[in-house]
PDB file of C-alpha atoms in Angstrom:
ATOM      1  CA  UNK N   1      52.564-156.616 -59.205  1.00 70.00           C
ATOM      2  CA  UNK N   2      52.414-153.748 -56.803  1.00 76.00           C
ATOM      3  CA  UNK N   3      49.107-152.103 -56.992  1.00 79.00           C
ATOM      4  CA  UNK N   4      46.824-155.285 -57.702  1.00 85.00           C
ATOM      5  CA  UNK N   5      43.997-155.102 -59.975  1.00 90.00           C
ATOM      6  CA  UNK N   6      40.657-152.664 -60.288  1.00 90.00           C
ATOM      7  CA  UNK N   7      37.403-153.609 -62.280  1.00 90.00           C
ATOM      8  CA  UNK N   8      34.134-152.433 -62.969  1.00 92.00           C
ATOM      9  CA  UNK N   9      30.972-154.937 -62.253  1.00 93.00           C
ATOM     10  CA  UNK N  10      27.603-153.506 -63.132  1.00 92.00           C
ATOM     11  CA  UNK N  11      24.402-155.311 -62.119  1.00 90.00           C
ATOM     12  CA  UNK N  12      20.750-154.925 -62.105  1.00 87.00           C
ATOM     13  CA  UNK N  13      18.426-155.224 -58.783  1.00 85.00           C
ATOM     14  CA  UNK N  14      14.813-155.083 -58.190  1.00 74.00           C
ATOM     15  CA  UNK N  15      14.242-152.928 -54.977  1.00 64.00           C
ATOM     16  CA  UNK N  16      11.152-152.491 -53.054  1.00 55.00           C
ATOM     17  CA  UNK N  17       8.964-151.636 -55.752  1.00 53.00           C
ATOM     18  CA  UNK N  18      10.194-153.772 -58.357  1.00 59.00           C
ATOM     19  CA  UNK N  19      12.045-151.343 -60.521  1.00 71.00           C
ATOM     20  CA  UNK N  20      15.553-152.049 -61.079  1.00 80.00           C
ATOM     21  CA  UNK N  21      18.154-150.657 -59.729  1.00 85.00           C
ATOM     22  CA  UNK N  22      21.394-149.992 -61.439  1.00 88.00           C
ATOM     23  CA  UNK N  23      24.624-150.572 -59.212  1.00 90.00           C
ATOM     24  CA  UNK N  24      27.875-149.513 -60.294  1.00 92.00           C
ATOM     25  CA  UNK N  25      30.411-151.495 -58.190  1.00 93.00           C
ATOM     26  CA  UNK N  26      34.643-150.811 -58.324  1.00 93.00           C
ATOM     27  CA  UNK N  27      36.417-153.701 -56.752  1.00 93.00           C
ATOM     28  CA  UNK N  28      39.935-152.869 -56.199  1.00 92.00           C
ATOM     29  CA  UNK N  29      41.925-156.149 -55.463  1.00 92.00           C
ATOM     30  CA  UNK N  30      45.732-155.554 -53.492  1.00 90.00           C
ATOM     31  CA  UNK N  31      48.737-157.530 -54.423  1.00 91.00           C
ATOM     32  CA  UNK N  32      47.665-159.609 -50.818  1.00 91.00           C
ATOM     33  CA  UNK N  33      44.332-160.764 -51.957  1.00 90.00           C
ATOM     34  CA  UNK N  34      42.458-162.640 -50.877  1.00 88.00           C
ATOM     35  CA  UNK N  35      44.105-162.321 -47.859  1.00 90.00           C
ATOM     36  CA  UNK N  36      43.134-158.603 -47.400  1.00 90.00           C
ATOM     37  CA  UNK N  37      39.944-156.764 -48.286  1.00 90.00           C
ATOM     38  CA  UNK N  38      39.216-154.931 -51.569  1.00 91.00           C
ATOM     39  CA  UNK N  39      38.622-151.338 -51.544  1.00 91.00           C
ATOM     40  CA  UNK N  40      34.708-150.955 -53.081  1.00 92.00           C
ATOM     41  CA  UNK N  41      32.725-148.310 -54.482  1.00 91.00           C
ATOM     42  CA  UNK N  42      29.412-148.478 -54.821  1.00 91.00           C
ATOM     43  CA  UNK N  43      27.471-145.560 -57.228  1.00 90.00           C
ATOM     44  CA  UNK N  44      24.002-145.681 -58.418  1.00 87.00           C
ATOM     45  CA  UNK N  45      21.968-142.932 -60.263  1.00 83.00           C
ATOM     46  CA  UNK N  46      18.844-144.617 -58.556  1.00 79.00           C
ATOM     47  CA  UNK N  47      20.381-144.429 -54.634  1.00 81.00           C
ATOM     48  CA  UNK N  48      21.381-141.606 -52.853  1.00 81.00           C
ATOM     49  CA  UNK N  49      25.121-141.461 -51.731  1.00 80.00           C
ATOM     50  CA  UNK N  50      24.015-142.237 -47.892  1.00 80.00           C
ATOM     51  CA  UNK N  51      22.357-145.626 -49.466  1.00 83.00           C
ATOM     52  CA  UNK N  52      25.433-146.246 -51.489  1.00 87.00           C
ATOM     53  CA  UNK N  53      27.576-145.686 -48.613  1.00 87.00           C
ATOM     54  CA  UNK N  54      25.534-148.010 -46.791  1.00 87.00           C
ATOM     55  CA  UNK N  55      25.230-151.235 -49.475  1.00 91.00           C
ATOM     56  CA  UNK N  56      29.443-150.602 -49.429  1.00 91.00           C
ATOM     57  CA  UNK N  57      29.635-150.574 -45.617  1.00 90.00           C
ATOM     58  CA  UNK N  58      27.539-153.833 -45.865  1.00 91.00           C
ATOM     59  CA  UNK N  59      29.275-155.521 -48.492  1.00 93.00           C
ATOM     60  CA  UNK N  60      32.855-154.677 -46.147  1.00 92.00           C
ATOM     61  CA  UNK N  61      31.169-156.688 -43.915  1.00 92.00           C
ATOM     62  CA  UNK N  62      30.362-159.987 -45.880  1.00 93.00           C
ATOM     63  CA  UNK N  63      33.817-159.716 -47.325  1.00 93.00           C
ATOM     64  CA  UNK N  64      35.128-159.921 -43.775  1.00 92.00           C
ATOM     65  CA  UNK N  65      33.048-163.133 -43.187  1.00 91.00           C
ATOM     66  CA  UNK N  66      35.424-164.976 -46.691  1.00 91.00           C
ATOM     67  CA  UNK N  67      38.913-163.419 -45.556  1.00 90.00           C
ATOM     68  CA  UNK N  68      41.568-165.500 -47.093  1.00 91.00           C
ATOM     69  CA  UNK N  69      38.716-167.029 -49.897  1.00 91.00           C
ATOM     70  CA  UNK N  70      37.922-165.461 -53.170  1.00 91.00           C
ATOM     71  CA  UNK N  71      34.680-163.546 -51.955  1.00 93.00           C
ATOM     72  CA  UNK N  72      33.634-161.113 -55.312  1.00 94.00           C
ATOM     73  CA  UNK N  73      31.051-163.814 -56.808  1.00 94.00           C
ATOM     74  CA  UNK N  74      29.833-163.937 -53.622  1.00 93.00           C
ATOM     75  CA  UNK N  75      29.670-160.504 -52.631  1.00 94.00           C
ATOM     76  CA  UNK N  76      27.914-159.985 -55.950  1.00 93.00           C
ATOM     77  CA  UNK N  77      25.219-162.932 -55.264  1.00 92.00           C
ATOM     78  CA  UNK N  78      24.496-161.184 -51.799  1.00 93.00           C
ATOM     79  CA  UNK N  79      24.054-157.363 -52.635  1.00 91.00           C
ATOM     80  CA  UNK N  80      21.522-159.338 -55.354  1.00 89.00           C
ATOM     81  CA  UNK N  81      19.801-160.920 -52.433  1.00 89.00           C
ATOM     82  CA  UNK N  82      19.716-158.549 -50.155  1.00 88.00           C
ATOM     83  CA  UNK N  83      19.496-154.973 -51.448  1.00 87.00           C
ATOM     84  CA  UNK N  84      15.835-154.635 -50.104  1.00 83.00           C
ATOM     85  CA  UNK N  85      16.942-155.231 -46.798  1.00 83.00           C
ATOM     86  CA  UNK N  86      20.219-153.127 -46.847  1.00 82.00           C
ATOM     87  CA  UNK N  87      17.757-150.000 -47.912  1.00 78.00           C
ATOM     88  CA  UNK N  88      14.975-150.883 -45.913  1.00 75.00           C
ATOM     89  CA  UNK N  89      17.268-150.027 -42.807  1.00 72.00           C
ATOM     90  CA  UNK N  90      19.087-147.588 -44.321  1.00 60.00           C
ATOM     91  CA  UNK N  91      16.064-145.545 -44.559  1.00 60.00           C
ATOM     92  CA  UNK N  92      14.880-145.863 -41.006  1.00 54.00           C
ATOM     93  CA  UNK N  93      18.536-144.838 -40.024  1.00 53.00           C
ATOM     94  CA  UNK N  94      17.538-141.877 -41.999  1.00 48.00           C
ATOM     95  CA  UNK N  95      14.361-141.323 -40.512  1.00 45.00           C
ATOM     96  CA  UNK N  96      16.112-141.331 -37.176  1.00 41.00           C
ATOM     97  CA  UNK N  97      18.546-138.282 -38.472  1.00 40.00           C
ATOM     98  CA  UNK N  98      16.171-135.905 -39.205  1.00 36.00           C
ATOM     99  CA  UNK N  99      17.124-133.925 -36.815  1.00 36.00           C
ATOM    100  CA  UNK N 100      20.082-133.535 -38.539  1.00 39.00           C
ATOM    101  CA  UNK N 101      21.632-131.466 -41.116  1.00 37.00           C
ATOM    102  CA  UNK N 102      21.881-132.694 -45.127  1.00 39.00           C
ATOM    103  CA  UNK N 103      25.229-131.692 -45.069  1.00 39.00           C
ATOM    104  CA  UNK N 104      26.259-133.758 -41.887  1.00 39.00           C
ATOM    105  CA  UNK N 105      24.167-136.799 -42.828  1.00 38.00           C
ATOM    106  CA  UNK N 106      25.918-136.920 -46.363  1.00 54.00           C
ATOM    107  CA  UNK N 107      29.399-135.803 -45.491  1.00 72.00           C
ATOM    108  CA  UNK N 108      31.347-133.932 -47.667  1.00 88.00           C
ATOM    109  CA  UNK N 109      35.334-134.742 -47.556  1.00 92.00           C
ATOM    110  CA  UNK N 110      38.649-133.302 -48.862  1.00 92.00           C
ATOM    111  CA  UNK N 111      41.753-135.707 -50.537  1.00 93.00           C
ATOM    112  CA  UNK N 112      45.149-133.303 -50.757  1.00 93.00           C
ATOM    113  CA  UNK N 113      47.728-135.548 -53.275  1.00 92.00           C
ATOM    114  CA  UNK N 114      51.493-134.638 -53.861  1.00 91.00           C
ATOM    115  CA  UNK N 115      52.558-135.549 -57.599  1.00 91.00           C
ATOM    116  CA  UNK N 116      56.302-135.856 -58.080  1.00 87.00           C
ATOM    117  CA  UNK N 117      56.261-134.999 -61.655  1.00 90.00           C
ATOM    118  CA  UNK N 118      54.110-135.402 -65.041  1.00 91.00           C
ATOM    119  CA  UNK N 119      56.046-136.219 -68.094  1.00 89.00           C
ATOM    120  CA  UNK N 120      53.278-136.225 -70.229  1.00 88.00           C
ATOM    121  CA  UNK N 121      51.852-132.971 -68.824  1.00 92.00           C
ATOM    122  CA  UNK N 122      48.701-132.491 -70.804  1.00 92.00           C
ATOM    123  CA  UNK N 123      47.279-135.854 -71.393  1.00 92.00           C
ATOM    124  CA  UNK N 124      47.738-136.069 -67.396  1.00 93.00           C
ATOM    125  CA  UNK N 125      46.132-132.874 -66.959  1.00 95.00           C
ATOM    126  CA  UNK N 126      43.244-134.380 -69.123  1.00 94.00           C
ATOM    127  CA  UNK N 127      42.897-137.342 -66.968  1.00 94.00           C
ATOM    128  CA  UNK N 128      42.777-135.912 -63.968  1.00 95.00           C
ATOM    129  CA  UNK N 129      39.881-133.253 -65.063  1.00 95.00           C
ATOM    130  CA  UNK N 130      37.979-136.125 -66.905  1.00 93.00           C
ATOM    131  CA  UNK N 131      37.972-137.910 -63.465  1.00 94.00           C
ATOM    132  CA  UNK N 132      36.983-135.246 -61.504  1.00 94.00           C
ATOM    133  CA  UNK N 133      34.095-134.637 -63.747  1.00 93.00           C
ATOM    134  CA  UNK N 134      33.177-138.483 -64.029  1.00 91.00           C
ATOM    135  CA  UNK N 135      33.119-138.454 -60.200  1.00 93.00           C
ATOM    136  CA  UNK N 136      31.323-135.134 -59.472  1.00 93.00           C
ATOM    137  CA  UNK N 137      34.103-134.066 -57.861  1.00 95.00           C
ATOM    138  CA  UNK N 138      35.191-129.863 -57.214  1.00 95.00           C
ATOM    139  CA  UNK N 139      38.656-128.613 -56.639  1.00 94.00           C
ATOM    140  CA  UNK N 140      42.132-127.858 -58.074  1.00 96.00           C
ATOM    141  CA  UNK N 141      44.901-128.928 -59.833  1.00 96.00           C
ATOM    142  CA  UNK N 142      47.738-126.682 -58.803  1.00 95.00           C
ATOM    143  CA  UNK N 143      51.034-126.269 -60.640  1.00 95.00           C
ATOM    144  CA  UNK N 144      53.634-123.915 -58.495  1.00 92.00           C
ATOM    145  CA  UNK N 145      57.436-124.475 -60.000  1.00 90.00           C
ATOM    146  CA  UNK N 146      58.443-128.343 -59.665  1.00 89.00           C
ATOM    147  CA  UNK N 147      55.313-128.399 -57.077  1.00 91.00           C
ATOM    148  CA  UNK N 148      52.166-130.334 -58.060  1.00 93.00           C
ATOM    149  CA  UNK N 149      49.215-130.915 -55.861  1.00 95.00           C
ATOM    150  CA  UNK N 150      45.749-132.338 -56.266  1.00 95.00           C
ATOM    151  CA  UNK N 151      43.143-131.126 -54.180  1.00 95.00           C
ATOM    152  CA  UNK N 152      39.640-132.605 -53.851  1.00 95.00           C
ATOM    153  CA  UNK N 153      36.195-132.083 -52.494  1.00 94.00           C
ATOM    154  CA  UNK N 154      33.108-133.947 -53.117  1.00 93.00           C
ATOM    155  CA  UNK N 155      31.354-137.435 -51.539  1.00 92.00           C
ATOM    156  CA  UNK N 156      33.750-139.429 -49.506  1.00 90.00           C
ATOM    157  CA  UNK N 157      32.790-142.822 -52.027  1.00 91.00           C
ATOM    158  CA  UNK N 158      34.083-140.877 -54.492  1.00 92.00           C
ATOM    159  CA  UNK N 159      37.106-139.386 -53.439  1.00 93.00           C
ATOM    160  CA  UNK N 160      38.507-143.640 -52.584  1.00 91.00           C
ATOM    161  CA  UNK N 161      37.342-144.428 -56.091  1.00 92.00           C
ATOM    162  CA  UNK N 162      39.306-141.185 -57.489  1.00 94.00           C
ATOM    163  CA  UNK N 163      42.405-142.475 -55.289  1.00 91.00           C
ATOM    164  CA  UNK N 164      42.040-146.195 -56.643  1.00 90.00           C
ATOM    165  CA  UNK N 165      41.800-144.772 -60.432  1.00 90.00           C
ATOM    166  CA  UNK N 166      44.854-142.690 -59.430  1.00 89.00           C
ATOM    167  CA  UNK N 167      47.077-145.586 -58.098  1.00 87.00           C
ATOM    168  CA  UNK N 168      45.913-148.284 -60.461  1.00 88.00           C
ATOM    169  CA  UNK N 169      45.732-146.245 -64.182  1.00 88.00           C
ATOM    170  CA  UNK N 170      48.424-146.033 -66.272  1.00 89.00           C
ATOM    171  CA  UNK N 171      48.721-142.002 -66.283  1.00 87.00           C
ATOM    172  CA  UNK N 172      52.078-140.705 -67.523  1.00 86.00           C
ATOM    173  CA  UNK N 173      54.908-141.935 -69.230  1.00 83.00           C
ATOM    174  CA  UNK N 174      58.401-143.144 -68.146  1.00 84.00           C
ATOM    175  CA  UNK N 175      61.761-142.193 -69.490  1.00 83.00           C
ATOM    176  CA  UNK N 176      61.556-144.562 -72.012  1.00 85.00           C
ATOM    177  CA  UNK N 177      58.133-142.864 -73.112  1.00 86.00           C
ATOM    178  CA  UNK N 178      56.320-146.297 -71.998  1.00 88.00           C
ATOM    179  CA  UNK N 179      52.929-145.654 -70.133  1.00 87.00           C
ATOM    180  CA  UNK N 180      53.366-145.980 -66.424  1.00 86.00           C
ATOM    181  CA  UNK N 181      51.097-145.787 -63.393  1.00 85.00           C
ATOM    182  CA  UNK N 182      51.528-143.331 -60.791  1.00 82.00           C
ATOM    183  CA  UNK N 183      53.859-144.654 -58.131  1.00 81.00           C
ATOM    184  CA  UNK N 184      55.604-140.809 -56.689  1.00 79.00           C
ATOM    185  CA  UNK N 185      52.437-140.207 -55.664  1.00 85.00           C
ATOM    186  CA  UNK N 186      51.578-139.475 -51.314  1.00 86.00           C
ATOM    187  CA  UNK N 187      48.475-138.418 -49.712  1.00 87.00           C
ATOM    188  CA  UNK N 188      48.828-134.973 -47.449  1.00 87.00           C
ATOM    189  CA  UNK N 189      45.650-134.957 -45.730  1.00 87.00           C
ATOM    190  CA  UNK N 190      42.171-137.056 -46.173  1.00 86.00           C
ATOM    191  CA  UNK N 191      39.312-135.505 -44.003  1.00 86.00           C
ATOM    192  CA  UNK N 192      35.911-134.413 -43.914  1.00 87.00           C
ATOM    193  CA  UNK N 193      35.355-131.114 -44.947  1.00 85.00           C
ATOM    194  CA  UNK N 194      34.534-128.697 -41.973  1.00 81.00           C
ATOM    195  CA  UNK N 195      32.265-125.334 -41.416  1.00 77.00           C
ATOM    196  CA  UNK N 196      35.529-122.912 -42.077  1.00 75.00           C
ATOM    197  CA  UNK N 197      36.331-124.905 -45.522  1.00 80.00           C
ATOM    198  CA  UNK N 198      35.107-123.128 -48.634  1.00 84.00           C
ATOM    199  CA  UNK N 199      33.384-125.453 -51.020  1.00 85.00           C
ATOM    200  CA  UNK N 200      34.947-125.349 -54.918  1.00 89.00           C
ATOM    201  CA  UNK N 201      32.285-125.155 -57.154  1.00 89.00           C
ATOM    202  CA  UNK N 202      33.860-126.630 -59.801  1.00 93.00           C
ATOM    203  CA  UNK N 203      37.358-128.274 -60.664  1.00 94.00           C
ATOM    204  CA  UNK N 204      40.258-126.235 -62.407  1.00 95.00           C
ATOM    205  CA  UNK N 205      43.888-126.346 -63.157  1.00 96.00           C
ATOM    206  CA  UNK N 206      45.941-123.616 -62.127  1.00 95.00           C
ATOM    207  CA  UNK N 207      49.348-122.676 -62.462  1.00 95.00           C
ATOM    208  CA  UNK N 208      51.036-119.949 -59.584  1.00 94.00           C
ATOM    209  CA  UNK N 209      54.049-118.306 -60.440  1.00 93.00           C
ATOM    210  CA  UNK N 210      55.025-117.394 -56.476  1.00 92.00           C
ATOM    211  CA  UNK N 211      54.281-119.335 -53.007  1.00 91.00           C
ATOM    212  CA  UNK N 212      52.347-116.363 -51.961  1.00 92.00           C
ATOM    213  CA  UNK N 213      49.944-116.768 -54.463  1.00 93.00           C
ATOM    214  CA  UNK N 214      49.481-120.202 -53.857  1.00 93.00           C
ATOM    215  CA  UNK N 215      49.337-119.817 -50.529  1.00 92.00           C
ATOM    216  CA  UNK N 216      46.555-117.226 -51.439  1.00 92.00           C
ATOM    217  CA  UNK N 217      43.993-120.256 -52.726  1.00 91.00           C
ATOM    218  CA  UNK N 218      44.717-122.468 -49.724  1.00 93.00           C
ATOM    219  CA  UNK N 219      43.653-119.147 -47.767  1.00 91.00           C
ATOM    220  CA  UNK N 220      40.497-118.479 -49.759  1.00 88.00           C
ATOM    221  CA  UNK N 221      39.205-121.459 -49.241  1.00 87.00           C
ATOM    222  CA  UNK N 222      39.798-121.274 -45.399  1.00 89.00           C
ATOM    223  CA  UNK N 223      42.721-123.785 -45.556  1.00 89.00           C
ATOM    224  CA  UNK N 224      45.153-121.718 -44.562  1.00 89.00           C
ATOM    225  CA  UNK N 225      46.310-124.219 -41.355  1.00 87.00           C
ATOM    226  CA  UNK N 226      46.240-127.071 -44.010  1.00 85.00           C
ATOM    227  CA  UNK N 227      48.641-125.362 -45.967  1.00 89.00           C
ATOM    228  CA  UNK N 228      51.077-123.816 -43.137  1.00 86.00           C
ATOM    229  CA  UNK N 229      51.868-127.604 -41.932  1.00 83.00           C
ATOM    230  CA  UNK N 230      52.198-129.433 -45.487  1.00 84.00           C
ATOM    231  CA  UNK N 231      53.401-126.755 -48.439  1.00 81.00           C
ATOM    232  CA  UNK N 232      56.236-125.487 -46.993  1.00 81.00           C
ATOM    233  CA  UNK N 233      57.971-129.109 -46.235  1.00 80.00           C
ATOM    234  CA  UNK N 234      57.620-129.739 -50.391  1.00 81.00           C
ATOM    235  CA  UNK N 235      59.016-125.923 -50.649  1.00 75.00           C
ATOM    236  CA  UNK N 236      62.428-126.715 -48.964  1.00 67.00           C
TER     237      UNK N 236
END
C-alpha cells in the first residue's frame, strides 16, 4: 500500500549477430501507477553497463509516451523489437567517447542510507551483504552505538536496484516479530563517485566503538566532507 510492487521479467533477444541476449529487467511499480513511471533496471551478462544504461534510458522514454496506461507489456514488446537499434547507437555514442576515460564513460556512484534500527540484526546483516554481492556492489555496513549506516559504491543501475530491493523487501521484523519492510529508512547523499573518493574493494560490516573511529573510515576513503555535514546531525 505504500511502497507499490517490484518484479523480475527475464527475456531473451537476438542482437546483431543473432545470438541471444539475456535481459534481466526490475520493474518497480509506485502506489500512483500508472500514473507515474516505474523505476527499471536493466542487467545483462551479455551488455556492458553503458548498453544497459542505455536500453533503461530508452525504455524511460517509451514509458513516458503510455503515462496514465498500463505500459510493462508494452515496454517488454518494444525492448524485443528494438534492441538492435538501441545498441547500434549506443555503440557509435561510444565510438564518439573515446577520447574519454573508462571510468568517466561508465560512472561509478556512491548511495549513503541511515537505518533507524534492525530488530533482527543478523538475518538483516545477511541481506544486506547477499545484496551487495548479487549486485557487484563494494562498501560498508557500519554499526557505531544506536547509529547504522549503509554505504555503497559500484554502477549507478545498480545502486537504484539495491535502493528498490531495500524499500520494497520485507527485511526485519516488527514488535510483534512479524516480517516488515524497511520504512525508517532516509538517503544521506546519492552521487557519483569523484577523483578524491577511495574505491572499497569489497563490502564489509563493521562495528566502531567511538565517533573518532568512525569518523576514521569516512576519512580513509577521502570522505571526510561527506561525513562532517551528515554524521554528526544523527550523533546529537
Amino acid at each position: 500500500e505504500t511502497h507499490g510492487i517490484s518484479f523480475r521479467i527475464q527475456i531473451s533477444v537476438k542482437e546483431l549477430l543473432d545470438t541471444d541476449v539475456l535481459l534481466k529487467l526490475l520493474f518497480h511499480l509506485p502506489v500512483n501507477y500508472p500514473s507515474a513511471l516505474p523505476d527499471i533496471s536493466v542487467n545483462s551478462d551479455q551488455l556492458t553497463r553503458s548498453q544497459c544504461m542505455d536500453v533503461k534510458d530508452k525504455l524511460l522514454e517509451q514509458a513516458k509516451k503510455h503515462l496514465s496506461e498500463p505500459m510493462v507489456h508494452n515496454l517488454i514488446l518494444w525492448v524485443q523489437q528494438h534492441l538492435k537499434d538501441v545498441i547500434k547507437q549506443s555503440a557509435r555514442v561510444c565510438n564518439e567517447k573515446t577520447t574519454l576515460s573508462k571510468g568517466t564513460e561508465d560512472g561509478v556512484w556512491m548511495l549513503l542510507l541511515h537505518l533507524d534500527h534492525m530488530r533482527a540484526k543478523a538475518k538483516y546483516v545477511k541481506t544486506v551483504e547477499k545484496w551487495a554481492s548479487n549486485l557487484r556492489l563494494t562498501g560498508r555496513l557500519m554499526f557505531m552505538g544506536k547509529i547504522i549506516l549503509i554505504l555503497l559504491q559500484g554502477d549507478r543501475s545498480s545502486i537504484k536496484e539495491y535502493l528498490v530491493l531495500q524499500k520494497t523487501s520485507k527485511v526485519d521484523v516488527d514488535s510483534s516479530g512479524k516480517k516488515c519492510k524497511e520504512k525508517m529508512m532516509s538517503v544521506l547523499c546519492e552521487t557519483e563517485v569523484q577523483s578524491q573518493h577511495k574505491r572499497f574493494q569489497t563490502f564489509e560490516v563493521k562495528e566502531y566503538s567511538t565517533r573518532e573511529e568512525l569518523q576514521k573510515e569516512f576519512e580513509t576513503a577521502g570522505l571526510t566532507t561527506l561525513f562532517s555535514e551528515l554524521v554528526p546531525l544523527l550523533l546529537k
